[in-house]
XYZ file of N, CA and C in Angstrom:
783
model
N 2.732 2.708 -0.936
C 2.765 3.678 -2.179
C 2.593 2.949 -3.500
N 2.504 1.630 -3.571
C 2.760 0.918 -4.947
C 1.304 0.578 -5.750
N 0.090 1.356 -4.886
C -1.104 1.581 -5.276
C -1.860 0.242 -5.254
N -2.165 -0.089 -3.915
C -2.699 -0.935 -3.260
C -4.040 -0.882 -3.549
N -4.442 0.441 -2.830
C -5.925 0.947 -2.559
C -6.298 0.984 -4.107
N -5.615 1.878 -4.631
C -6.337 2.055 -6.456
C -6.480 0.664 -7.042
N -5.603 -0.158 -6.770
C -5.587 -1.620 -7.572
C -7.064 -2.038 -6.979
N -7.475 -2.275 -5.651
C -8.477 -2.833 -5.082
C -9.694 -1.978 -5.729
N -9.725 -0.545 -5.828
C -10.734 -0.101 -6.569
C -11.202 -0.521 -7.549
N -10.132 -0.767 -8.648
C -10.064 -1.064 -9.916
C -10.807 -2.601 -10.188
N -10.260 -3.226 -9.087
C -10.859 -4.913 -9.013
C -12.664 -4.619 -8.566
N -12.786 -3.681 -7.787
C -14.090 -3.520 -7.253
C -15.143 -3.534 -8.303
N -14.554 -2.437 -9.086
C -15.572 -2.231 -10.486
C -15.403 -3.177 -11.425
N -14.236 -3.860 -11.664
C -14.295 -4.963 -12.595
C -15.144 -6.249 -12.168
N -15.468 -6.603 -10.785
C -16.016 -7.398 -10.402
C -17.440 -7.431 -10.158
N -17.939 -6.005 -10.008
C -18.968 -5.675 -10.021
C -20.258 -6.716 -10.079
N -20.300 -6.837 -11.044
C -21.392 -7.644 -11.801
C -21.317 -9.179 -11.368
N -20.071 -9.498 -10.705
C -20.139 -10.742 -10.268
C -20.815 -11.292 -8.880
N -20.899 -10.150 -8.254
C -21.239 -10.187 -6.970
C -22.914 -9.495 -6.529
N -23.973 -10.364 -6.903
C -25.006 -9.821 -6.852
C -25.742 -8.986 -5.588
N -25.024 -9.201 -4.300
C -25.502 -8.635 -3.364
C -24.533 -7.416 -3.033
N -23.652 -7.118 -3.785
C -22.854 -6.085 -3.618
C -21.632 -6.140 -3.177
N -20.883 -5.275 -2.947
C -19.054 -4.923 -2.342
C -19.330 -4.350 -1.097
N -18.592 -4.970 -0.538
C -18.513 -4.169 1.076
C -16.645 -3.734 1.504
N -16.718 -2.811 1.543
C -15.755 -1.906 1.602
C -15.347 -1.838 3.384
N -13.843 -1.691 3.597
C -13.491 -1.228 5.008
C -12.155 -0.634 5.027
N -11.986 0.457 5.410
C -10.359 0.933 5.781
C -10.000 0.369 7.060
N -9.164 -1.123 7.022
C -9.017 -1.828 8.234
C -8.071 -0.912 9.290
N -7.202 -0.359 8.342
C -6.173 0.351 9.302
C -6.387 1.754 10.184
N -7.981 2.064 9.964
C -8.328 3.247 10.959
C -9.863 2.822 11.317
N -10.521 1.813 11.278
C -11.501 1.454 11.001
C -11.867 0.298 12.373
N -12.166 -0.201 13.600
C -12.353 -1.272 14.466
C -13.198 -2.306 13.717
N -12.863 -3.401 14.097
C -13.759 -4.577 13.652
C -15.254 -4.443 14.263
N -15.558 -3.871 15.436
C -17.025 -3.740 15.631
C -17.632 -2.713 14.793
N -16.943 -1.610 14.316
C -17.362 -0.560 13.661
C -17.955 -1.159 12.005
N -16.832 -1.965 11.671
C -16.805 -2.780 10.224
C -18.243 -3.545 10.114
N -18.150 -4.469 11.168
C -19.578 -5.106 11.500
C -20.557 -4.312 11.295
N -20.872 -3.242 12.026
C -21.890 -2.547 12.255
C -22.514 -1.848 11.112
N -21.151 -1.036 10.235
C -21.617 -0.675 9.244
C -22.158 -1.560 8.121
N -21.231 -2.769 7.998
C -21.716 -3.549 7.000
C -22.905 -4.122 7.099
N -23.565 -4.360 8.437
C -24.797 -4.817 8.899
C -25.974 -3.644 8.501
N -25.534 -2.692 8.594
C -26.421 -1.609 8.140
C -26.644 -1.421 6.559
N -25.597 -1.766 5.644
C -25.924 -1.951 4.259
C -26.911 -2.786 3.633
N -27.293 -3.869 4.611
C -28.553 -4.887 4.675
C -29.627 -4.568 5.513
N -29.887 -3.307 5.953
C -30.889 -3.259 7.172
C -31.068 -3.694 8.066
N -29.380 -4.077 9.033
C -29.435 -4.521 10.109
C -29.060 -3.775 10.844
N -29.440 -3.703 12.383
C -28.643 -2.899 13.415
C -27.918 -3.908 14.273
N -26.742 -3.591 14.606
C -26.028 -4.641 15.155
C -25.934 -4.106 16.639
N -26.110 -2.474 16.905
C -25.477 -1.679 18.032
C -25.937 -2.519 19.382
N -26.768 -3.394 19.645
C -27.155 -3.595 20.565
C -26.141 -5.021 21.195
N -25.182 -5.310 20.152
C -24.386 -6.666 20.320
C -23.091 -5.384 20.607
N -22.631 -5.825 21.706
C -21.517 -4.982 22.043
C -20.068 -5.726 22.034
N -20.207 -7.046 22.153
C -18.728 -7.732 21.691
C -18.535 -8.093 20.549
N -17.197 -8.081 20.036
C -17.034 -8.522 18.509
C -17.371 -9.877 18.189
N -17.189 -10.938 19.420
C -17.688 -12.222 18.640
C -19.222 -12.482 18.583
N -20.230 -11.685 19.326
C -21.552 -11.694 18.939
C -21.985 -10.972 17.650
N -21.016 -9.811 17.331
C -21.337 -9.326 16.122
C -20.776 -9.805 14.515
N -19.653 -10.310 15.335
C -19.124 -11.187 14.090
C -20.174 -12.249 13.547
N -20.569 -13.189 14.516
C -21.372 -14.176 14.304
C -22.792 -13.685 13.732
N -23.018 -12.632 14.211
C -24.368 -12.193 13.546
C -24.214 -11.745 11.932
N -23.083 -11.156 11.606
C -22.507 -10.597 10.296
C -22.410 -11.962 9.415
N -21.933 -12.793 10.073
C -21.715 -14.043 9.077
C -23.089 -14.442 8.848
N -24.136 -14.580 9.930
C -25.842 -15.112 9.164
C -25.981 -14.237 8.203
N -25.759 -12.784 8.619
C -26.480 -11.909 7.430
C -26.052 -12.401 6.061
N -24.542 -12.591 6.001
C -23.898 -12.939 4.627
C -24.080 -14.289 4.202
N -24.501 -15.154 5.074
C -24.497 -16.555 4.982
C -24.726 -17.130 3.452
N -25.937 -16.469 2.958
C -26.613 -16.623 1.905
C -26.562 -15.928 0.802
N -25.839 -14.603 0.723
C -25.580 -13.531 0.093
C -23.946 -13.671 -0.900
N -24.391 -13.196 -2.188
C -23.148 -13.062 -3.013
C -22.560 -12.171 -2.988
N -21.375 -11.896 -2.151
C -21.011 -10.610 -1.498
C -19.269 -10.726 -1.715
N -18.576 -9.535 -1.943
C -17.288 -9.494 -2.045
C -16.960 -8.470 -0.969
N -16.086 -8.824 -0.076
C -15.966 -8.108 1.148
C -14.483 -7.551 0.590
N -13.943 -6.158 0.890
C -12.639 -5.699 0.739
C -12.436 -4.745 1.963
N -11.254 -5.855 2.288
C -10.428 -5.082 3.717
C -9.221 -4.081 3.344
N -9.166 -3.142 3.196
C -8.160 -2.295 2.761
C -7.177 -2.004 3.918
N -5.977 -2.189 3.391
C -4.791 -1.569 4.403
C -4.603 -2.215 5.606
N -4.713 -3.700 5.948
C -4.945 -4.471 7.084
C -3.321 -4.341 7.890
N -3.466 -4.039 8.959
C -2.145 -4.095 9.603
C -1.977 -5.161 10.704
N -3.181 -5.587 11.066
C -3.584 -6.685 12.234
C -4.248 -7.946 11.741
N -3.889 -9.300 11.658
C -4.558 -10.016 10.744
C -5.834 -10.474 12.187
N -5.681 -10.256 13.404
C -6.409 -10.414 14.537
C -7.888 -9.308 14.351
N -7.648 -8.215 13.549
C -8.684 -7.314 13.275
C -9.714 -7.848 12.371
N -9.088 -8.719 11.010
C -10.147 -8.890 10.103
C -10.418 -10.427 10.371
N -9.758 -11.259 10.744
C -10.027 -12.763 11.076
C -11.404 -13.185 11.622
N -11.846 -12.674 12.498
C -13.236 -12.695 12.963
C -14.423 -12.049 11.964
N -14.153 -11.212 10.944
C -15.121 -10.840 10.318
C -14.882 -11.838 8.868
N -14.559 -12.594 8.575
C -14.344 -13.186 7.480
C -15.768 -14.469 7.485
N -15.977 -13.988 6.087
C -17.412 -14.425 5.849
C -17.186 -16.375 5.883
N -18.666 -16.995 6.290
C -18.816 -18.335 6.092
C -19.301 -18.779 4.733
N -20.233 -18.046 4.359
C -20.736 -18.216 2.954
C -19.959 -18.917 1.812
N -20.258 -19.800 1.150
C -19.440 -20.331 -0.246
C -19.887 -19.170 -1.331
N -20.691 -18.383 -1.236
C -20.705 -17.309 -2.410
C -19.945 -16.111 -1.845
N -19.324 -15.729 -0.995
C -18.745 -14.724 -0.595
C -17.117 -14.821 -0.835
N -16.652 -14.110 -1.060
C -15.228 -13.543 -1.425
C -14.630 -12.388 -0.811
N -12.997 -12.943 -0.579
C -12.564 -11.734 0.392
C -11.334 -11.053 -0.449
N -10.988 -10.094 -0.365
C -9.935 -9.335 -1.110
C -9.199 -7.989 0.079
N -8.186 -8.117 0.239
C -7.807 -7.412 1.379
C -6.339 -7.048 0.901
N -5.894 -5.577 1.214
C -4.405 -5.154 0.694
C -3.956 -4.943 2.246
N -2.438 -5.089 2.114
C -1.788 -4.928 3.522
C -0.312 -4.738 2.860
N 0.274 -3.981 3.332
C 1.808 -3.516 3.738
C 2.722 -4.977 3.957
N 1.786 -5.863 5.027
C 2.621 -6.755 5.814
C 2.271 -7.995 5.123
N 3.715 -8.875 4.297
C 3.186 -10.043 3.913
C 2.796 -11.035 4.932
N 3.454 -10.844 6.405
C 2.920 -11.924 7.368
C 1.519 -11.891 7.581
N 0.942 -10.617 7.310
C -0.461 -10.627 7.531
C -1.217 -11.309 6.781
N -1.055 -11.545 5.541
C -1.632 -12.374 4.280
C -1.235 -13.727 4.423
N -0.214 -14.209 5.113
C 0.147 -15.654 5.516
C -1.006 -15.760 6.757
N -0.568 -15.166 7.331
C -1.675 -15.383 8.770
C -3.180 -15.605 8.500
N -3.563 -15.007 7.338
C -5.012 -15.441 6.882
C -5.390 -16.113 5.803
N -3.852 -17.000 5.764
C -4.132 -17.738 4.532
C -4.630 -17.172 3.160
N -4.526 -16.011 3.025
C -4.517 -15.347 1.520
C -3.550 -15.786 0.513
N -4.018 -15.690 -0.627
C -3.010 -15.719 -2.165
C -2.511 -14.505 -2.147
N -1.073 -14.444 -2.292
C -0.553 -13.088 -2.221
C -0.229 -12.843 -3.608
N -0.668 -11.438 -4.041
C -0.080 -10.783 -4.920
C 0.922 -9.547 -4.906
N 1.906 -9.256 -5.121
C 2.594 -8.170 -4.875
C 2.766 -7.300 -6.020
N 1.873 -5.976 -6.157
C 1.853 -5.023 -7.095
C 3.449 -4.529 -7.471
N 3.558 -4.544 -8.787
C 4.959 -4.209 -9.125
C 4.906 -2.539 -9.413
N 6.134 -2.541 -9.459
C 6.621 -0.705 -9.374
C 6.249 -0.708 -11.352
N 5.850 0.730 -11.679
C 5.594 1.057 -12.863
C 7.047 0.754 -13.866
N 6.969 0.057 -15.164
C 8.089 0.114 -15.727
C 8.015 1.751 -16.438
N 9.375 1.948 -16.969
C 9.323 3.254 -17.250
C 8.338 3.730 -18.511
N 8.158 2.779 -19.397
C 7.158 3.387 -20.491
C 5.974 3.306 -19.646
N 5.626 2.560 -18.855
C 4.252 2.924 -17.893
C 4.040 3.948 -17.330
N 5.457 4.292 -16.423
C 5.191 6.047 -15.990
C 5.077 6.891 -16.787
N 5.827 6.674 -17.742
C 5.853 7.871 -19.163
C 4.229 8.127 -19.362
N 3.529 7.087 -19.670
C 2.068 6.941 -20.079
C 1.474 7.488 -19.035
N 1.575 7.436 -17.843
C 0.512 7.888 -16.394
C 0.727 9.402 -16.543
N 2.327 9.680 -16.784
C 2.469 11.285 -16.891
C 1.469 12.000 -17.904
N 1.750 11.375 -19.111
C 0.988 11.690 -20.131
C -0.409 11.786 -20.012
N -0.919 10.703 -19.521
C -2.668 10.506 -19.347
C -2.648 12.016 -18.125
N -2.084 12.086 -17.348
C -2.660 13.315 -16.758
C -2.178 14.529 -16.845
N -0.951 14.692 -17.483
C -0.540 16.364 -17.755
C -0.794 16.261 -19.043
N -0.859 15.687 -19.869
C -1.035 15.455 -21.175
C -0.001 15.454 -22.296
N -0.240 15.057 -23.425
C 0.566 14.653 -24.384
C 2.022 15.756 -24.456
N 1.329 16.751 -24.676
C 1.969 18.219 -25.506
C 3.350 17.904 -24.493
N 2.765 18.352 -23.009
C 3.939 18.745 -22.275
C 4.838 17.737 -22.193
N 4.611 16.152 -22.176
C 5.377 15.059 -22.249
C 6.083 14.802 -23.450
N 5.789 15.341 -24.765
C 6.038 15.038 -25.597
C 7.507 16.061 -25.906
N 7.093 17.683 -25.039
C 8.021 18.504 -25.505
C 9.463 18.455 -24.740
N 9.369 17.118 -23.863
C 10.595 16.985 -23.427
C 10.489 15.726 -22.572
N 10.726 14.737 -23.592
C 10.728 12.934 -23.237
C 11.743 13.026 -22.274
N 12.858 13.213 -22.436
C 13.881 12.878 -21.689
C 13.489 13.142 -20.163
N 13.091 14.205 -19.926
C 12.640 14.794 -18.340
C 11.534 13.881 -18.231
N 10.748 13.623 -18.866
C 9.501 12.540 -18.391
C 10.152 11.152 -18.021
N 11.091 10.905 -18.724
C 11.716 9.406 -18.557
C 12.370 9.473 -17.171
N 13.239 10.712 -16.975
C 14.273 10.814 -16.124
C 13.030 10.975 -14.658
N 11.920 11.766 -14.494
C 10.955 11.798 -13.490
C 10.744 10.368 -13.019
N 10.717 9.621 -13.836
C 10.009 8.284 -13.589
C 11.013 7.178 -13.303
N 12.510 7.563 -13.617
C 13.558 7.141 -12.953
C 13.746 7.145 -11.748
N 13.688 8.706 -11.199
C 14.260 9.348 -10.217
C 13.290 8.456 -9.020
N 11.566 8.502 -8.996
C 10.890 8.080 -7.944
C 10.944 6.450 -8.410
N 11.630 5.856 -9.010
C 11.720 4.317 -9.410
C 10.610 3.747 -9.357
N 9.682 4.162 -9.869
C 8.501 3.776 -10.936
C 7.046 3.459 -9.815
N 7.564 4.256 -8.468
C 6.351 3.898 -7.475
C 5.523 4.751 -7.819
N 3.943 3.966 -7.962
C 2.917 4.660 -8.768
C 2.344 5.690 -7.717
N 2.341 5.745 -6.463
C 1.838 6.940 -6.008
C 2.853 8.232 -6.198
N 4.191 8.315 -6.254
C 4.946 9.315 -6.726
C 4.669 9.472 -7.931
N 4.662 9.210 -8.798
C 4.473 9.374 -10.184
C 3.270 9.957 -10.335
N 2.076 9.390 -9.772
C 0.672 10.291 -9.782
C 0.880 11.312 -8.872
N 1.336 11.500 -8.000
C 1.554 13.029 -7.296
C 2.241 14.010 -7.886
N 3.387 13.470 -8.403
C 4.260 14.433 -9.523
C 3.474 14.988 -10.891
N 2.630 14.011 -11.596
C 2.173 14.216 -12.345
C 0.675 14.995 -11.822
N -0.227 14.842 -10.922
C -1.095 15.932 -10.604
C -0.345 17.247 -10.407
N 0.841 17.128 -9.545
C 1.188 18.729 -9.193
C 1.766 19.371 -10.669
N 2.137 18.341 -11.712
C 2.780 19.434 -12.859
C 1.299 19.763 -13.508
N 0.202 19.044 -13.200
C -1.387 19.268 -13.932
C -1.484 20.717 -13.281
N -1.446 20.635 -12.201
C -1.905 22.034 -11.306
C -0.827 22.806 -11.539
N 0.014 22.782 -12.032
C 1.122 24.314 -12.424
C 1.393 24.299 -13.946
N 0.498 24.656 -14.506
C 0.718 24.385 -16.264
C 2.280 25.124 -16.664
N 2.223 25.796 -15.891
C 3.897 26.761 -16.475
C 4.893 26.087 -16.066
N 4.936 25.171 -14.993
C 6.189 24.424 -14.705
C 6.631 23.311 -15.511
N 7.799 23.446 -16.224
C 8.136 22.808 -17.301
C 8.651 21.290 -16.676
N 8.748 20.259 -17.097
C 9.252 18.821 -16.603
C 10.497 19.197 -16.101
N 11.629 19.554 -16.786
C 12.773 19.862 -16.701
C 13.087 20.263 -15.088
N 11.936 21.255 -14.858
C 11.882 22.177 -13.425
C 11.685 20.915 -12.546
N 10.923 20.152 -12.359
C 10.356 19.049 -12.003
C 11.347 17.934 -11.692
N 12.255 17.821 -12.720
C 13.256 16.842 -12.795
C 14.423 17.642 -11.477
N 14.723 18.842 -11.380
C 15.814 19.272 -10.573
C 15.166 19.490 -8.962
N 13.810 19.454 -8.700
C 12.946 19.556 -7.536
C 12.981 18.085 -7.115
N 12.952 17.004 -8.254
C 13.325 15.668 -7.376
C 14.459 15.255 -7.131
N 15.269 15.887 -7.999
C 17.240 15.608 -7.675
C 17.500 15.894 -6.335
N 16.555 16.807 -5.594
C 17.065 17.013 -4.235
C 16.572 16.029 -3.627
N 17.290 15.148 -3.007
C 16.389 13.907 -2.380
C 16.262 14.210 -1.058
N 16.396 15.142 -0.438
C 16.366 15.615 1.193
C 14.867 15.882 1.201
N 14.035 16.467 -0.309
C 12.928 16.852 -0.052
C 12.023 15.914 -0.821
N 12.302 14.542 -1.326
C 11.819 13.801 -2.146
C 10.426 13.369 -1.573
N 10.378 13.199 -0.181
C 9.220 12.586 0.649
C 8.052 13.521 0.818
N 8.597 14.930 0.628
C 7.608 15.980 0.963
C 6.591 16.311 -0.121
N 6.799 15.552 -1.158
C 6.085 15.553 -2.373
C 4.369 15.158 -1.965
N 3.828 16.142 -2.238
C 2.103 15.839 -1.912
C 1.302 17.006 -2.873
N -0.133 15.931 -3.088
C -0.857 16.808 -3.669
C -2.286 16.747 -2.733
N -2.844 17.645 -2.477
C -4.410 17.764 -1.580
C -3.695 17.020 -0.347
N -4.549 15.670 0.012
C -4.144 14.953 1.260
C -3.288 13.803 0.850
N -2.819 13.316 -0.496
C -2.109 12.430 -0.860
C -0.665 12.722 -0.704
N 0.215 12.101 0.182
C 1.260 12.258 0.203
C 2.379 10.994 0.133
N 3.742 11.715 -0.030
C 4.437 9.978 -0.053
C 5.001 9.791 1.300
N 5.027 11.196 2.155
C 5.634 10.755 3.286
C 4.464 10.198 4.288
N 3.370 10.622 3.853
C 2.336 9.931 4.824
C 2.077 8.546 4.570
N 2.494 8.032 3.515
C 2.122 6.590 2.890
C 3.727 5.878 3.813
N 4.623 6.504 3.947
C 5.774 5.959 4.630
C 5.727 6.139 6.112
N 5.176 7.017 6.418
C 4.999 7.167 7.925
C 4.094 6.174 8.675
N 3.079 5.499 7.795
C 2.096 4.347 8.300
C 2.881 2.955 8.667
N 3.767 3.135 7.712
C 4.825 1.788 8.213
C 5.973 1.945 9.101
N 6.491 3.387 9.096
C 7.298 3.307 10.203
C 6.699 3.456 11.408
N 5.592 3.849 11.277
C 4.961 3.756 12.984
C 4.785 2.437 13.369
N 5.077 1.371 12.730
C 4.947 -0.321 13.149
C 6.062 -0.430 13.408
N 7.019 0.335 13.316
C 8.516 -0.336 14.040
C 8.949 -0.256 14.920
N 9.837 -1.136 15.950
C 10.088 -1.133 17.097
C 11.636 -0.300 16.883
N 11.952 -0.043 17.925
C 13.402 1.021 17.815
C 14.403 0.509 17.209
N 14.641 -1.141 17.412
C 15.644 -1.768 16.769
C 15.420 -1.878 15.174
N 14.125 -2.025 14.820
C 13.960 -2.157 13.203
C 14.371 -0.254 13.136
N 13.724 0.253 13.881
C 13.937 1.754 13.175
C 15.681 2.282 12.862
N 16.312 1.716 13.733
C 17.507 1.733 13.815
C 18.375 0.954 12.566
N 17.967 -0.155 12.260
C 18.514 -1.143 11.447
C 18.164 -0.283 10.233
N 16.745 -0.091 9.965
C 16.590 0.765 8.589
C 17.514 1.946 8.433
N 17.161 2.792 9.186
C 17.662 3.963 9.399
C 19.422 3.969 8.804
N 19.927 2.878 9.312
C 21.241 2.369 9.034
C 21.461 2.281 7.564
N 20.444 1.667 7.028
C 20.654 1.076 5.600
C 20.927 2.550 4.735
N 20.683 3.690 5.347
C 20.759 4.940 4.594
C 21.976 5.332 3.827
N 23.027 4.593 4.556
C 24.473 4.617 4.386
C 24.839 4.193 2.869
N 24.173 3.459 2.684
C 24.254 2.499 1.024
C 23.775 3.363 0.313
N 22.809 4.459 0.371
C 22.216 5.264 -0.969
C 21.485 4.378 -1.941
N 20.889 3.736 -1.275
C 19.827 3.062 -2.531
C 20.504 2.172 -3.103
N 22.037 1.659 -2.534
C 22.496 0.738 -3.591
C 22.242 -0.499 -2.916
N 22.692 -1.896 -3.206
C 22.347 -3.299 -2.859
C 23.422 -3.384 -1.676
N 22.898 -4.051 -0.290
C 23.962 -4.573 0.297
C 23.896 -5.919 1.159
N 24.814 -6.413 1.641
C 24.840 -7.538 2.372
C 24.311 -7.348 3.841
N 23.943 -8.265 4.369
C 23.254 -8.406 5.742
C 24.985 -8.159 6.566
N 25.970 -9.060 6.307
C 27.353 -8.674 7.095
C 27.701 -7.168 7.372
N 27.388 -6.518 5.935
C 27.953 -5.443 5.738
C 26.990 -4.303 6.441
N 25.854 -4.566 6.446
C 24.690 -3.766 7.476
C 25.154 -4.120 8.952
N 25.418 -5.449 9.435
C 25.581 -5.502 10.743
C 26.469 -5.062 10.905
N 27.905 -4.719 10.485
C 29.012 -4.031 10.686
C 28.756 -2.738 10.838
N 28.023 -1.863 9.994
C 27.848 -0.179 9.849
C 26.907 -0.320 11.207
N 26.119 -1.143 11.778
C 24.936 -0.651 12.419
C 25.331 -1.289 13.858
N 26.498 -1.837 13.988
C 27.223 -2.341 15.023
C 26.057 -3.478 15.692
N 25.362 -4.368 15.090
C 24.850 -5.256 15.610
C 25.067 -6.858 15.207
N 24.423 -7.572 15.875
C 24.936 -9.408 15.769
C 24.629 -9.294 14.494
N 24.984 -10.301 13.621
C 24.629 -10.453 12.404
C 23.417 -11.402 12.004
N 23.278 -12.548 13.049
C 21.859 -12.989 13.265
C 20.949 -12.166 13.341
N 21.223 -11.440 14.281
C 20.025 -10.428 14.924
C 19.517 -9.374 14.151
N 20.506 -8.805 13.044
C 20.356 -7.968 11.724
C 19.420 -8.682 10.705
N 19.987 -10.276 10.641
C 19.176 -10.424 9.576
C 17.559 -10.906 9.715
N 17.429 -11.176 11.089
C 16.118 -11.462 11.395
C 15.136 -10.010 11.341
N 15.920 -8.929 11.595
C 15.282 -7.528 11.427
C 15.123 -7.252 9.945
N 16.129 -7.389 8.877
C 15.977 -7.061 7.592
C 14.645 -8.302 7.160
N 14.578 -9.397 7.507
C 13.304 -10.213 7.262
C 12.228 -9.397 7.575
N 12.096 -8.950 8.699
C 10.707 -8.715 9.165
C 10.351 -7.052 8.400
N 11.588 -6.410 7.879
C 11.388 -5.031 7.219
C 11.034 -5.602 5.681
N 11.302 -6.875 5.227
C 10.803 -6.963 3.922
C 9.594 -7.562 4.092
N 8.915 -8.061 5.185
C 7.460 -8.643 5.426
C 6.719 -7.243 5.279
N 7.062 -6.302 6.027
C 6.479 -4.750 5.694
C 6.497 -4.402 4.586
N 7.175 -4.868 3.320
C 7.578 -3.935 2.163
C 8.274 -2.599 2.209
N 9.154 -3.113 3.338
C 9.977 -1.505 3.342
C 11.479 -2.100 2.674
N 11.707 -3.139 2.179
C 13.004 -3.543 1.871
C 12.911 -4.570 1.103
N 13.663 -4.656 -0.157
C 13.129 -5.688 -0.956
C 14.625 -6.341 -1.404
N 14.573 -8.120 -1.413
C 16.161 -8.470 -1.712
C 16.128 -8.291 -3.512
N 17.406 -8.590 -4.005
C 17.501 -8.854 -4.985
C 17.537 -10.076 -5.880
N 17.298 -10.858 -5.045
C 17.495 -12.090 -5.866
C 18.206 -13.222 -5.677
N 19.654 -12.489 -4.889
C 20.711 -13.102 -4.447
C 20.710 -12.842 -2.795
N 22.155 -12.840 -2.313
C 22.343 -12.758 -1.137
C 22.080 -11.312 -0.489
N 21.678 -10.126 -1.072
C 21.769 -9.054 -1.024
C 19.969 -8.300 -1.079
């Protein structure tokens, strides 16, 4: 929900002129590597349907791209193994990938950049852009409170803004009251975009112990905590909990505050 895909889209538009042979995009979370290779080959008039194994199809794709100036974008990579065979060998090709998992970026030797949450002023600017200046200026305190409640999460701010836009009679104050009810915050959605859906993608990747530890974090109600305290509440060994916390951090589900918390 921090805007990885949106950032990749903006990057693609900004870099379009630098890649004479185009930009290739794949949703790596839901498309298997064989289909990605076939789709990208078809973009240049080739048919790889006769190549049934990934190794052959990936090699053929590398040959197609060898002399081309192309930006390859792999969006929402969950498993590095699904992307690695498709990485190009051509000196003029570049790769941009988005992922929730820092370990995936490391496994692919990628230079990582972490999208930041929106600052309060930027969040209010986004509300104003979507909802309109008049409504935001009519209740600036509520606008700031909306952004504070969702903690600057770009997806959440955008969904709230779109909901307000589609409900011109709803006040920002009424939306604040809606968001104050934390039990329903995850249910915010607009069309096919939902905070819960974004969270569930990451949740589905967790094993039972990771789910247990992550759920236990709820007792701290969003406040910072130390691993020993979490281990005590979760009734687990401290070293085990520390490893799980590291794995959750790699999945961007929890962050460190710069100290030991």
